[in-house]
Structure formats: structure tokens, C-alpha cells
XYZ file of C-alpha atoms in Angstrom:
606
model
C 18.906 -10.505 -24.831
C 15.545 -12.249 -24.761
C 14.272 -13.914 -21.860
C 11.667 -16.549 -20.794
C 9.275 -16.644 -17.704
C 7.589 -19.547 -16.648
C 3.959 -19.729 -16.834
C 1.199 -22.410 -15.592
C -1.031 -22.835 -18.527
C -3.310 -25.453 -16.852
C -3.767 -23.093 -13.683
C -5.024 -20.436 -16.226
C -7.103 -22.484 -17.829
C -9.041 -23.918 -15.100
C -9.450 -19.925 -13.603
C -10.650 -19.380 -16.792
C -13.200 -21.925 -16.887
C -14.207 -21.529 -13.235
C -15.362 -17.715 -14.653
C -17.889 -19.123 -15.820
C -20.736 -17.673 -18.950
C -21.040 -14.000 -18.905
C -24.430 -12.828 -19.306
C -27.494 -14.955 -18.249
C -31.082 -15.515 -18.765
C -31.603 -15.465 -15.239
C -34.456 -12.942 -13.592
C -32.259 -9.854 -12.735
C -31.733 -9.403 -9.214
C -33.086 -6.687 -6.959
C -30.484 -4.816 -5.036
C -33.285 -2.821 -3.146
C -32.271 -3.760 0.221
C -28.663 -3.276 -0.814
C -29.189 0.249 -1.807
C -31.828 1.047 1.446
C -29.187 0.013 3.520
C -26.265 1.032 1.753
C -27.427 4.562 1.631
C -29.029 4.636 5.034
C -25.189 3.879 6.277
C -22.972 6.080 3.997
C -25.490 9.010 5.196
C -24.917 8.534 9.034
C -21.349 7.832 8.733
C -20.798 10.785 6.571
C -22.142 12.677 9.553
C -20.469 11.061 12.141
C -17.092 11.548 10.171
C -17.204 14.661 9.034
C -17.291 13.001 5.225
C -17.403 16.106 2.800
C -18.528 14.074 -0.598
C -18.398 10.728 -1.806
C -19.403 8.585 -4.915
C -20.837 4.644 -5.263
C -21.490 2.110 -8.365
C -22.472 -1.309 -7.682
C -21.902 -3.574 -11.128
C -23.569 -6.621 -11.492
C -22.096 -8.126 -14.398
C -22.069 -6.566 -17.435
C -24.535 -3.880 -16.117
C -24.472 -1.163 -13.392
C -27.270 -1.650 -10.893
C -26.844 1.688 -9.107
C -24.398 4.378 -9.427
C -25.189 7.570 -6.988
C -23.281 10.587 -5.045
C -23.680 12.182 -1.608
C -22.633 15.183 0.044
C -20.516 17.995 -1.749
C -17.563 17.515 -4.625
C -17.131 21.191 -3.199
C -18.773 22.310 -0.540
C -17.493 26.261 -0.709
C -19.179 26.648 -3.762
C -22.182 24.334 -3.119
C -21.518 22.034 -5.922
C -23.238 18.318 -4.932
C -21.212 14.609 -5.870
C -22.975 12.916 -8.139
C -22.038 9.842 -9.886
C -20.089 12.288 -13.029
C -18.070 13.565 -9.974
C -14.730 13.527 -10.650
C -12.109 12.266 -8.331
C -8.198 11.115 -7.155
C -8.467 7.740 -7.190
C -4.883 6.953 -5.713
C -3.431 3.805 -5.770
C -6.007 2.006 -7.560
C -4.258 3.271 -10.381
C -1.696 1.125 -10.049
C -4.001 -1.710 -11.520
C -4.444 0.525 -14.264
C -0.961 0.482 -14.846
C -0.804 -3.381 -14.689
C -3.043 -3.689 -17.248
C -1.243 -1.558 -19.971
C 2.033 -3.025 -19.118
C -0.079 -6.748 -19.535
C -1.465 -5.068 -22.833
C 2.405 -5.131 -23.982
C 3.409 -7.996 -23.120
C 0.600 -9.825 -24.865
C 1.639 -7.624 -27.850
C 5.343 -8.904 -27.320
C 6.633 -5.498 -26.694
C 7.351 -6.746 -22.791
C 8.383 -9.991 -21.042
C 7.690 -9.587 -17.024
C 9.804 -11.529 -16.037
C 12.652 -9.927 -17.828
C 15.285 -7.591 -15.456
C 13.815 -4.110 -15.204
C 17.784 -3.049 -16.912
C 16.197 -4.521 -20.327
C 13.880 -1.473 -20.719
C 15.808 0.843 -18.511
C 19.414 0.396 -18.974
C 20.519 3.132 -16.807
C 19.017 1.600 -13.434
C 21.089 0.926 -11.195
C 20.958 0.207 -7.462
C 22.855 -0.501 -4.558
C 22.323 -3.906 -3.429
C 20.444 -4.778 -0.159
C 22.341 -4.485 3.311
C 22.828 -7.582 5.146
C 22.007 -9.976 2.437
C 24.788 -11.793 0.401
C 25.220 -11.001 -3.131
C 22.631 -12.477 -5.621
C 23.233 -11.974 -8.918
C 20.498 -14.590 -9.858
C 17.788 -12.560 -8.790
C 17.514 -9.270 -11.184
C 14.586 -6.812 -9.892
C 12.450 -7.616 -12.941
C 9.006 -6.175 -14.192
C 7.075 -9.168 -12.582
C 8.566 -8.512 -8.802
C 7.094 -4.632 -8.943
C 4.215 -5.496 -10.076
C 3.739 -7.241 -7.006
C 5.839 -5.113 -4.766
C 8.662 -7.741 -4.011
C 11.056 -5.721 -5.806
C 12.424 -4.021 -3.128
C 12.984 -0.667 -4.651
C 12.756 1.776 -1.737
C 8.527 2.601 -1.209
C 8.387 6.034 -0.781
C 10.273 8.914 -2.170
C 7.994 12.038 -1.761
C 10.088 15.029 -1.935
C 8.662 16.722 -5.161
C 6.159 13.904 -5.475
C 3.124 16.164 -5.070
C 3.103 19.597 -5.871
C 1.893 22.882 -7.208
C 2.718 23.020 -10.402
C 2.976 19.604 -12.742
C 6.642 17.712 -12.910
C 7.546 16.375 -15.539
C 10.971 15.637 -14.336
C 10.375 13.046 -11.295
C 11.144 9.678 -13.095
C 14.138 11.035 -14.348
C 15.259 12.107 -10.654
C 14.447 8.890 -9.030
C 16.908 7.224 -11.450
C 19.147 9.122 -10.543
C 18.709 9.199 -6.886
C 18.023 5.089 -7.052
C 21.968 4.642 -8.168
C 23.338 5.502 -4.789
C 20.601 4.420 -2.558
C 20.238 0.737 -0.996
C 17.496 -1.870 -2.080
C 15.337 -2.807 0.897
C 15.296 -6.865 0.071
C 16.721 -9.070 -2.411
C 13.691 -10.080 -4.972
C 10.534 -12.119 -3.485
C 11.962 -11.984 0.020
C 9.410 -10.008 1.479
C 6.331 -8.029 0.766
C 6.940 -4.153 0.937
C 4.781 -2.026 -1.070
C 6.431 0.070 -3.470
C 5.200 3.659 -5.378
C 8.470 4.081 -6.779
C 8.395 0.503 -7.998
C 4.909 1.366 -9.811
C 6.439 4.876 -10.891
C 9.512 3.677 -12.570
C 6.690 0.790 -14.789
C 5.580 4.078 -16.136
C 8.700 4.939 -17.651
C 8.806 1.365 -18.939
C 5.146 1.870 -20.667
C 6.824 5.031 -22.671
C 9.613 3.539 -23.428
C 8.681 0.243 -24.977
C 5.318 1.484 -26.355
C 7.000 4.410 -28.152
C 4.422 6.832 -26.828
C 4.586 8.867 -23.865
C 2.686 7.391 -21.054
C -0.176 10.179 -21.206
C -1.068 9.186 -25.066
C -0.882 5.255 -24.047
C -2.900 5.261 -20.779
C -5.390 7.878 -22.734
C -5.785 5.423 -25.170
C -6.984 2.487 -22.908
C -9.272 4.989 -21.012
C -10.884 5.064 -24.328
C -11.342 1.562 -25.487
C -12.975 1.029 -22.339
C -15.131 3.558 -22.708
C -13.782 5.826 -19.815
C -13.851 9.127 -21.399
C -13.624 11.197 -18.027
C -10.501 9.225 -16.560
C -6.920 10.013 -17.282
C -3.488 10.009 -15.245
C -3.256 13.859 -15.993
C -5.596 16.643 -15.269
C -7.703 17.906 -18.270
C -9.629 21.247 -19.127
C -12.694 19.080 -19.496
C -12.474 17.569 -16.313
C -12.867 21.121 -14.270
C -16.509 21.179 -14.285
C -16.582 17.821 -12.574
C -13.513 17.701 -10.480
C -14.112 17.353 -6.542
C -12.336 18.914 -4.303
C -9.842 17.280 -1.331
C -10.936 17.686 2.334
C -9.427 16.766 5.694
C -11.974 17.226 8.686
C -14.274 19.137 6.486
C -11.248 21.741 5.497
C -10.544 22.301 1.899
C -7.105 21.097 0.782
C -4.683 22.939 -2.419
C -5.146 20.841 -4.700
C -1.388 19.367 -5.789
C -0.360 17.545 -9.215
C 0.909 13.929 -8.471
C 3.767 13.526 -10.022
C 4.029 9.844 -9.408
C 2.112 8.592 -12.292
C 1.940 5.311 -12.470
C 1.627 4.812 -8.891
C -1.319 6.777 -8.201
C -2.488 9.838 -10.048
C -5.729 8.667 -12.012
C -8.666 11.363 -11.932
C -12.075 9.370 -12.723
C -15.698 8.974 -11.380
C -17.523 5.960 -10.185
C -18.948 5.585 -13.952
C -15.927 4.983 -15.884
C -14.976 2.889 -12.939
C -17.603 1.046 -12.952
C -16.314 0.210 -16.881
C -13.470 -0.967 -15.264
C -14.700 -3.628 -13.078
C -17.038 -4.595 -16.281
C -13.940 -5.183 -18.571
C -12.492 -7.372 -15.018
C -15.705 -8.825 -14.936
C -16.041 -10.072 -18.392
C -12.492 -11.607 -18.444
C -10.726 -8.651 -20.235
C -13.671 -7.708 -22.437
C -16.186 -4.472 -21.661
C -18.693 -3.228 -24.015
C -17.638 -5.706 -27.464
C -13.909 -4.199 -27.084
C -11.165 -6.779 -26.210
C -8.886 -5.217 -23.685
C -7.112 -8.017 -22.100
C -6.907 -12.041 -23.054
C -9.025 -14.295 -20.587
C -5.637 -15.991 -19.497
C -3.606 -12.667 -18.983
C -6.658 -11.373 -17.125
C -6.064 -14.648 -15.005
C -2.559 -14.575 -14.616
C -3.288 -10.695 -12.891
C -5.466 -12.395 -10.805
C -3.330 -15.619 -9.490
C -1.442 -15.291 -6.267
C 1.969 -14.762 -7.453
C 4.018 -14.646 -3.800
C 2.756 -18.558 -2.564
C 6.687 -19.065 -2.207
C 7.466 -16.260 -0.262
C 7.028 -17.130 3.675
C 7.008 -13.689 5.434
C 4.165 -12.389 3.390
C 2.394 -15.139 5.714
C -1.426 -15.012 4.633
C -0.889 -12.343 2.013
C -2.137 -13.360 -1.508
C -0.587 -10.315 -4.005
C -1.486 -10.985 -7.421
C -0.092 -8.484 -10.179
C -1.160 -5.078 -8.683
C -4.315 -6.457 -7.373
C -4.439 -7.557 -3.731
C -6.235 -11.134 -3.580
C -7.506 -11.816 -0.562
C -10.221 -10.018 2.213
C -11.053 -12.550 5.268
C -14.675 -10.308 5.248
C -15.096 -12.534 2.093
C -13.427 -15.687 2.807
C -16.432 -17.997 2.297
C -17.183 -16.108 -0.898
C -15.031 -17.617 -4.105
C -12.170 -14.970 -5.203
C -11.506 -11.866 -4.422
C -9.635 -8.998 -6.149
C -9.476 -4.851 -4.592
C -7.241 -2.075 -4.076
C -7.037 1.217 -2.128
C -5.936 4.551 -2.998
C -5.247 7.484 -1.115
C -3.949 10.958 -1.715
C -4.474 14.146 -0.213
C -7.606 14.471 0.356
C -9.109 11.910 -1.335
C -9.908 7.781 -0.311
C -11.045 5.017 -2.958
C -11.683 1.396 -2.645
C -12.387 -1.084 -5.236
C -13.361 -4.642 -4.649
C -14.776 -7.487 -7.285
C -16.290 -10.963 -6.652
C -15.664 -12.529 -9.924
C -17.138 -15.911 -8.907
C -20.373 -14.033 -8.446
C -20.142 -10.720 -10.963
C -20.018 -8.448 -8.581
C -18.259 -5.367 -7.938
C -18.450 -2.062 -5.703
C -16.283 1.017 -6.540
C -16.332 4.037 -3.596
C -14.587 7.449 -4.082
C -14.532 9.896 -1.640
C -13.137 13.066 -1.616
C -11.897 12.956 2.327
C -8.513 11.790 3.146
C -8.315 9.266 6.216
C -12.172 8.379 6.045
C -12.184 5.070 6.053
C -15.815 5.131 4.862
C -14.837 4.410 1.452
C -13.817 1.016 2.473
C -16.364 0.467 4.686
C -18.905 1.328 1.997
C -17.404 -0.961 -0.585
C -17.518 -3.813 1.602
C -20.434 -3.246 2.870
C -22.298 -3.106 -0.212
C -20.435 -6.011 -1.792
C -21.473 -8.450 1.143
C -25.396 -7.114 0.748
C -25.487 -7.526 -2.806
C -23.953 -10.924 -2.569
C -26.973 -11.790 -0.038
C -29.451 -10.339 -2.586
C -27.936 -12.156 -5.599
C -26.811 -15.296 -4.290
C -28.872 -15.696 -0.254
C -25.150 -16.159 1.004
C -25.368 -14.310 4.364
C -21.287 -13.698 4.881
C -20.643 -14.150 8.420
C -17.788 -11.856 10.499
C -14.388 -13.500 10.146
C -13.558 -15.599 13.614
C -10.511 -14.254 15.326
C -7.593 -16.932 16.466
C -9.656 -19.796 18.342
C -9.044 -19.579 22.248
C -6.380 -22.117 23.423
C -6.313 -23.093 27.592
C -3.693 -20.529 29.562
C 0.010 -23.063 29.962
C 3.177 -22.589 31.763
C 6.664 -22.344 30.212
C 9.838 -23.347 31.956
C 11.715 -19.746 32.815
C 14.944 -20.364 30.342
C 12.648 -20.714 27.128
C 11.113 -17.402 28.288
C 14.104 -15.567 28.655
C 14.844 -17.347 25.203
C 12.253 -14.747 23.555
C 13.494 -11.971 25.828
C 15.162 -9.083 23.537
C 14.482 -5.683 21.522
C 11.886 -6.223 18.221
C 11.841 -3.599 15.781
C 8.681 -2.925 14.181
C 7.083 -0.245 12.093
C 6.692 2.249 14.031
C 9.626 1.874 16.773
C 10.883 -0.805 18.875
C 8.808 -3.308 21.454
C 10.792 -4.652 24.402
C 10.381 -8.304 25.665
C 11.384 -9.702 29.012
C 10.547 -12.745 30.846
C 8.782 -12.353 34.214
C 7.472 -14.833 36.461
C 5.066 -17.084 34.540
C 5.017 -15.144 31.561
C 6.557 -12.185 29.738
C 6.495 -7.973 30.044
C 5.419 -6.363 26.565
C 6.749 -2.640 25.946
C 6.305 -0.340 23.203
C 7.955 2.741 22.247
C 4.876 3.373 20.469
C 3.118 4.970 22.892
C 5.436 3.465 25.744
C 2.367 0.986 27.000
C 3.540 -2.301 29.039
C 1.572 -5.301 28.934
C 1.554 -8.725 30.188
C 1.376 -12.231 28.022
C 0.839 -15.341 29.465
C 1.448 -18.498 27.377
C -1.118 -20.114 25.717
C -0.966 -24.276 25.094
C -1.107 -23.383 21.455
C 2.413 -22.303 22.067
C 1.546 -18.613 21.273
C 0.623 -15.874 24.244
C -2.207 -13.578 25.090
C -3.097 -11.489 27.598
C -4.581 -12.505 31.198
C -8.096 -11.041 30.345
C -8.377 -11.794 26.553
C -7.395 -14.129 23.689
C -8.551 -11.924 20.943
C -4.886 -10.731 20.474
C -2.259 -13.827 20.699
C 1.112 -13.360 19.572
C 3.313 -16.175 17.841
C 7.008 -16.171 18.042
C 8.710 -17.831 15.326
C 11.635 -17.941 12.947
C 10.881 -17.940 9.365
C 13.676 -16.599 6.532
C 16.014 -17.319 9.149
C 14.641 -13.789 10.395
C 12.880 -14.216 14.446
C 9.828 -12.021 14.752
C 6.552 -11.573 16.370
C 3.327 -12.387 14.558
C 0.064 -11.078 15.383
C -2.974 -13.502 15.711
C -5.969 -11.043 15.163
C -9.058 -9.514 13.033
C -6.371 -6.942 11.354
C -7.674 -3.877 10.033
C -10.843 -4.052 7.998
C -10.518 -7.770 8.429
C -7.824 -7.922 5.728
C -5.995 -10.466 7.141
C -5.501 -13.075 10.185
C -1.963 -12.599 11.535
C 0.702 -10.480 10.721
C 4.262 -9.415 10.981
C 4.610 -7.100 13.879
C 8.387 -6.976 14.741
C 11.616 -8.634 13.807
C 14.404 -9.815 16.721
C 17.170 -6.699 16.564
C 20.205 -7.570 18.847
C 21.912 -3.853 19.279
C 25.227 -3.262 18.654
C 27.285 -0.573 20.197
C 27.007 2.876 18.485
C 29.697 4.206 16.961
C 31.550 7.604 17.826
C 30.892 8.987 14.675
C 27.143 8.736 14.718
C 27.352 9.727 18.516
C 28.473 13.172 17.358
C 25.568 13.784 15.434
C 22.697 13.231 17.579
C 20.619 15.708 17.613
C 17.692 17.439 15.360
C 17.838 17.887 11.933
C 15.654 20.287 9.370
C 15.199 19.459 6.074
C 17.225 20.557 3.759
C 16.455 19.932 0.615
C 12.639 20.400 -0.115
C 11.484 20.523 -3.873
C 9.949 24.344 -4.525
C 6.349 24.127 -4.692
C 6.118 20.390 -2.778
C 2.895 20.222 -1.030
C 4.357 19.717 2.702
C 4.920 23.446 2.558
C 0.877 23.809 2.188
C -0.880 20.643 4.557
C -1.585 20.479 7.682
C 1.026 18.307 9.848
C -1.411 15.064 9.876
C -1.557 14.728 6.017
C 2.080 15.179 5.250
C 3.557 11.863 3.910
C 7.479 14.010 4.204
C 8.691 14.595 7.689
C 9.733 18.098 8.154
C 12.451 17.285 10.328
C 14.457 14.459 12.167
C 16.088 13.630 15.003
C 19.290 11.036 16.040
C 19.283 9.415 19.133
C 20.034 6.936 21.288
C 17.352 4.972 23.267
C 17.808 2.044 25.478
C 21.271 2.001 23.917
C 19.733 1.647 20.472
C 20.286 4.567 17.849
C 17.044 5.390 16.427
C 16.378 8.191 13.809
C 12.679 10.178 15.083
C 10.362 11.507 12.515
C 7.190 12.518 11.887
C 4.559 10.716 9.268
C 0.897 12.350 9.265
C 1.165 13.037 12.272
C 2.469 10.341 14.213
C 5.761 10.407 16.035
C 7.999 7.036 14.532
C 11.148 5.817 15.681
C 13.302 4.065 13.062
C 15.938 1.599 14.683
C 19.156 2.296 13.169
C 22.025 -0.878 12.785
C 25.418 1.084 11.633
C 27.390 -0.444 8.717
C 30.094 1.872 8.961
C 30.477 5.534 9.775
C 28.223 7.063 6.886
C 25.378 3.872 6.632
C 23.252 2.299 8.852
C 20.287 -0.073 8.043
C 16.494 0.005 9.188
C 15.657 -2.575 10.534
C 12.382 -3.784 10.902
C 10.751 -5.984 7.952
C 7.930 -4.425 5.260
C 7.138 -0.916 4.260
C 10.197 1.110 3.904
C 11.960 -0.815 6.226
C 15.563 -2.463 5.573
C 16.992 0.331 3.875
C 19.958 2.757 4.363
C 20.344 6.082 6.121
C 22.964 7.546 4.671
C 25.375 10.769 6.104
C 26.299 12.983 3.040
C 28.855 15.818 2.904
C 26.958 18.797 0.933
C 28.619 21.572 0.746
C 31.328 21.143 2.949
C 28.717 20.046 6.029
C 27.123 16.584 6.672
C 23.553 15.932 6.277
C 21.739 13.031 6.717
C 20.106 11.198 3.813
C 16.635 9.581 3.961
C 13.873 8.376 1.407
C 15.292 11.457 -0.985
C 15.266 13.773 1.293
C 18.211 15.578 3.235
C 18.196 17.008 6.702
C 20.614 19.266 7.910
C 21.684 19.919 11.706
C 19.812 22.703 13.161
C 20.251 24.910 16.298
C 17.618 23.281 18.150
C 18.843 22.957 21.439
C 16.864 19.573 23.086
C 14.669 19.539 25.656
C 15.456 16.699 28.526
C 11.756 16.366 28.748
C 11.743 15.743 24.803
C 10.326 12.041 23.756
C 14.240 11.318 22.265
């Protein structure tokens, strides 16, 4: 079976073009004040932080301008980062594994937009809940890439552990053919490491090498010699050490590959964004074609509504409001335990930062990056990026009662469930996150914000045919403008047969060595236990992720399935009840909990 994607040649050509010459005769520029102030900032906030270690390169082009570490790569035994540390890069891997899997297709071993069941005839999965049957939209190698698959996100049970697994790919095959897709393809955006795991197994299939000789083999033709997805004798020397709030961390074998288990410093990295740079080319060695470079680096989701402002190219996340006046954009983020990394190019201007720390949760890393990236634009260019604006004020207006108590209902969002009701002149805001009420008055922009401040408004729209609450803000490191908070969820009564099995569950099923037997509660990506309840006449499942109490609102199918609801992340899949050994247990992201004889407190959040 052969198939054929579509592809916009004259799109490609013109990003091309608009690359521009690599290389110039111009003076080279002095990044002085960028480094001064760079350094001056990393240094206080690795104090104020509690930052253990953490690595920069700044690439201009074709060269690096400055490449430097700070702090320890392991503090116990007093060894300093330098720019040779070595460290878990996370998730920016998965750009790595875009790449090779654009390296095959250019050598015709790969078509992306081909079903994923071409290269991997034994997946299977269960198709979405609530969606009609689509047979015209096959989960193909294009829709991972950019995380509109809708392969369940997260499956961490024996994702990180002790000892290396070689195993993992094949289990989440197997585990994929009775679990529930979250979407249908390119409904929403909902980021995806098993997604990115399972285009690992594709690499070794189609390139008839296992993924470690492939991958190794790109490190070297760009000249990264101290990068690879697997740990190496040769790397020991240089290999940092995780830390969370300055404690050490066991250091645990991702098994996820292609999703996020790269070890490198910020000098092969800085190769990397050399080869982006120079349009698939670093050092005289050809690693990608101009156009396939492009194609990586065009929005590929414009026809997808709910991702809103969200520009996803293939792996590479294209847009940052911090940089909106700036040409394009291309970064990524990667955490693991222990360890935060962002990456972030300008290719209009041949720029690029790359920050690795070895401290999970310290946001410095992206900080840094952008930081840096915005000075050494100003030194290269005199374009003095302003702060992104947040939604423009609109005069406070009145809405007639019934088209209040129109938006008046239960929203399910990430982390739990927001409550809406109209009151006089306005509406009552409730989370469950953190159970805080709030007023919103209505705006003559035909959006709401509260009585003392417009720099939160809230939009309530329909879009998909799905109703849900957008936020109107500077997001989070100024990534975006709005976004989806909730999605309408009109309850439905609970069945007797989940009613009998509220209560707290233990995990069950935990993989040997995983690491959630080793961290400390607010790094563990697994909760340890969960519990069934009803609130507000909703059943919700409660768990714990890092350290923060969730609520996931439950919609029961039939007596062994219920959908989460919500829309994004892990979101719009199944928990399932399972009969193991005679008992029930209740099934969720690979994991299975089994009732315990915890008695519940009346004073307990559920």
C-alpha cells in the first residue's frame, strides 16, 4: 500500500528563500552586554532558586559566541558545570527524533502522512469515546509528530527506572489495544510521549537498525560526539547530576526513548541549532534538505480550531508572544527528574540560545533562554522586544439575566471542575482547584473580568461544537494569549455500579524498580493512589501529580468505562474497571489501583 501526502511546494520555497545567505561579511557582533547581563541574572536567580548547576551557548549563525557553566554538575563531590557538562535534556529530544524520522522520509524509507499500521501492523486502538466512527482519519506518522494523534500522553508505569528497559515499546503496544484514543486525528492539541515513543519503534523498524545505532549515527554527522539517547561509559566523567531543592535525585534510565531521553551538553547542542540554522546543513555535512527543514518548521495545525493561537510545527513548537515582533520562532522544553532544558532559535536573525540545567521545576532554564535570545537580538539587530500586551481593556456592560444563566453550568478543566452561576449583574466563578470563588462582570467586548482588573477576561464560546471557557491573558512565560481553560460538562446521574466503588484505591501494579518508589511526592509524574467519588453530584476520580491534588471528572459509558472529560493533555480518555484476579481494579494511564482498607475521613477533600 503506498500512500501520498499533500505538500505546498510554493510555501516551502518562499520559507526557504526568506532564510536568507548564511554566512556574511558583516562586522561580527558583540554580545558583551548580552553575556554581562545574562550572567549577572542566571547568578542571582540560581541563588534565589536554589539552582544546583546549569549550562548556556548562545549561536550566532554558524558560530558559537559564548558557551559557559555555573554552579555544580554535582555538588556532593564538588564537581563544577561547565559547558562539556553533560545533561537530560528531556523533551527536546523529541525534535531529535523528528529529524531522523524526516531523514527517512527524504530517503523514501517513510511517508508521514501514511497510517502509523503501515510500519507497525500490530497497533491497534480503541477508538475515541463520544466521537462517531471515522475511518477516514488513520492516526498517521504526521499527526504524532505534532501531537494531534490522540494516542493517550502519558503512560509512566515502568517509564523511568533503575535499571534500563528494553521492553517498554513492546508493552505499550500491547497495553494501547484495549485502551481508548483521547480524540479523533487533528481535533485537538494534546501532547503525546507515547505518541513520540511509539516513532521510535518506527525509526528501527523501517531503518533496519535499532534506534540506538540510527540516532548514534546522526549525533555523529553533526558532530555531537557527547550526545546519545542511551547512557555511555564515556559520558560518566561529564554526566551531571539531578536535583530538586538542592537534594540529589537516583538517577533513573528513561525508558521512553524517543520522547525524551537524550544525554548532551550545551556544545553539541549548540551543533544542533547550527545544522537548524543553516537550513539542514552544520559544519559541510548535509543533514536535512532546505525544504524538509521548512516543512518541520511550518505550522501544520492552522485547520484545527481548539488549538486557538497554538502554531505546532513537526515536533517544534512555533510560536512565543515574548518574540512576536521578531520574524519566526522555533523551541522546545524538556523535563525529567531532575533536570530542565529549553531551546529556542530566531532563524530570521541566526540566533539561538540552548539552557540545561540540572534542577527539576526551575524555570530558570527558560527564563535564561529567553532572556538571552531577546538581548542578543538587541545587540545584533537594535530591535528592543517589548513585553507582550495582555487583552486590551474593554468598558464594564450589563447582560440581560436569561443569557447569564445561559453560561451557568459545571466546566471541566485540567485540574478539576469550575462552577458557573449567574448572580445579579454578573456571574459567581468556583474552582475545585483550590475551592476559590470569584466574581465576573461582563465586559462590552462580550467577554468578562473581574470588578478590580481586566488583566484576566474570560471568553465563552462554542467552537468544535464543544462550549468552553477561554482565557484572555499573558499565559505562562508569555507563550501564548488565550487559552482553553474548561469545556461545558452537563452531569449525568451515576450509576449503581460505580457508586459501589467509591472509595480509595492503591496501586496495584507498579513496575519493579520504577522510580516513584525512590522521589519525593512533588516529582512523581505516577500517582500512588486514587480515589472515586462523588462531588456536587459529579463522579470524579482524585489523584495526585507532583504534588498537586487533581480531580478528573468522570462521564460513565457503561458499568466498566467512563470518559474524562475535559479537552487537552490526557484528557478525553477512558477509565476503565478490570477484573484481575477475581477482584476489580480500576484502570488508568497503565496503571491499576486496587481497593484498599482506607477507611475515609469526612473531613477528607473527596
Amino acid at each position: 500500500m503506498k500512500c501520498f501526502g499533500t505538500f505546498c511546494f510554493v510555501s516551502l520555497l518562499t520559507f526557504c528563500l526568506a532564510l536568507g545567505a548564511i554566512g556574511s561579511d558583516k562586522k561580527a557582533t558583540d554580545y558583551s552586554a548580552t553575556i554581562e547581563q545574562t550572567t549577572a541574572f542566571i547568578e542571582r536567580r540560581m541563588r534565589e532558586d536554589q539552582v544546583t548547576g546549569l549550562s548556556i551557548a548562545l549561536v550566532d549563525g554558524q558560530d558559537v559566541v559564548w558557551a559557559k557553566g555555573f554552579g555544580y554538575a554535582d555538588k556532593e563531590n564538588d564537581v563544577k558545570a561547565t559547558a562539556e557538562t553533560i545533561y537530560e535534556i528531556g523533551s527536546i529530544s523529541k525534535t531529535i527524533t523528528a529529524m531522523a524520522i524526516m531523514r527517512l522520509q527524504e530517503q523514501g524509507l517513510i511517508n508521514i502522512d501514511c497510517p502509523l499500521t503501515e510500519y507497525l501492523p500490530e497497533f491497534f486502538i480503541q477508538p475515541p469515546l463520544g466521537f462517531p466512527p471515522d475511518s477516514d482519519k488513520p492516526i498517521t506518522i504526521r499527526t504524532m509528530l505534532t501531537h494531534h494523534s490522540g494516542i493517550p500522553g502519558d503512560l509512566f508505569n515502568g517509564g523511568f527506572t533503575l535499571k534500563p528497559r528494553t521492553d517498554y515499546n513492546a508493552w505499550v503496544l500491547k497495553y494501547l489495544r484495549g485502551e481508548y484514543a483521547c480524540y479523533p486525528p487533528d481535533f485537538i492539541w494534546a501532547y503525546s510521549n507515547t505518541a513520540f515513543s511509539l516513532l521510535g519503534e518506527v525509526i528501527s523498524r523501517v531503518s533496519g537498525q535499532s534506534f540506538q545505532e540510527y540516532t548514534d549515527g546522526l549525533f555523529q554527522k553533526m558532530g555531537m560526539h557527547h550526545s546519545s539517547y542511551f547512557d555511555k561509559p564515556a559520558f560518566k566523567e561529564n554526566l551531571a547530576r539531578g536535583y530538586f531543592q538542592e537534594e540529589p535525585l537516583e538517577r533513573f534510565y528513561d525508558n521512553i526513548w524517543a520522547a525524551g531521553s537524550v544525554l548532551s551538553n550545551v556544545t553539541d547542542m549548540a551543533n544542533y541549532i547550527k545544522m537548524v540554522l543553516g537550513q539542514g546543513r552544520v559544519d559541510g555535512v548535509r543533514i536535512l534538505k532546505p525544504e524538509t527543514l521548512a516543512e518541520m518548521l511550518t505550522a501544520q495545525n492552522e485547520d484545527v480550531p481548539l488549538d486557538l493561537d497554538l502554531r505546532q510545527g513537526l515536533s517544534w513548537v512555533l510560536m512565543d508572544r515574548q518574540f512576536d515582533d521578531a520574524g519566526r520562532v522555533c523551541h522546545h522544553t524538556g523535563s525529567t527528574h531532575g533536570f530542565l532544558s529549553h531551546i529556542e532559535i530566531l532563524p530570521d536573525h541566526q540566533i539561538g540560545v540552548v539552557v540545561l540545567s540540572n534542577t527539576q521545576k526551575a524555570t530558570i532554564a527558560i527564563e535564561a533562554a529567553r532572556m538571552t535570545l531577546k538581548l542578543a537580538l538587541r545587540d545584533k539587530t537594535g530591535i528592543d522586544l517589548a513585553e507582550p500586551p495582555g487583552p486590551a481593556h474593554s468598558p464594564y456592560g450589563t447582560w440581560a439575566k436569561e443569557k447569564l444563566e445561559a453560561l451557568a453550568g459545571i466546566y471541566a478543566t485540567e485540574a478539576g471542575y469550575d462552577m458557573i452561576k449567574a448572580v445579579p449583574g454578573g456571574l459567581e466563578w468556583w474552582s475545585s482547584y483550590g475551592e476559590e470563588t470569584r466574581k465576573l462582570l461582563p465586559l462590552e467586548n462580550g467577554w468578562f473580568a473581574l470588578p478590580d482588573s481586566q488583566e484576566l477576561q474570560v471568553e465563552f464560546s462554542t467552537i468544535s461544537g464543544r462550549d468552553v471557557m477561554i482565557l484572555h491573558e499573558d499565559a505562562l512565560f508569555g507563550l501564548v494569549g488565550r487559552s482553553l481553560w474548561a469545556e461545558r460538562y452537563e452531569p449525568v446521574s451515576v450509576p449503581a455500579a460505580w457508586l459501589k466503588r467509591l472509595g480509595k484505591y492503591e496501586v496495584s501494579n507498579l513496575y519493579p524498580d520504577d522510580c516513584l518508589r525512590y522521589l519525593p511526592e512533588k516529582v512523581q509524574d505516577l500517582s500512588r493512589s486514587v480515589e472515586l467519588a462523588v462531588k456536587d453530584g459529579i463522579l470524579v476520580l482524585g489523584c495526585t501529580i507532583q504534588g498537586n491534588s487533581l480531580l478528573l471528572v468522570l462521564e460513565p459509558i457503561n458499568d466498566t468505562v467512563a470518559k474524562i472529560c475535559a479537552l487537552g493533555r490526557d484528557k478525553g480518555g477512558a477509565v476503565q474497571v478490570v477484573t484481575v484476579d477475581g477482584e476489580e481494579q480500576i484502570q488508568l494511564w497503565g496503571s491499576l489501583y486496587k481497593k484498599s482498607s482506607f477507611k475515609r475521613n469526612k473531613r477528607s477533600a473527596l
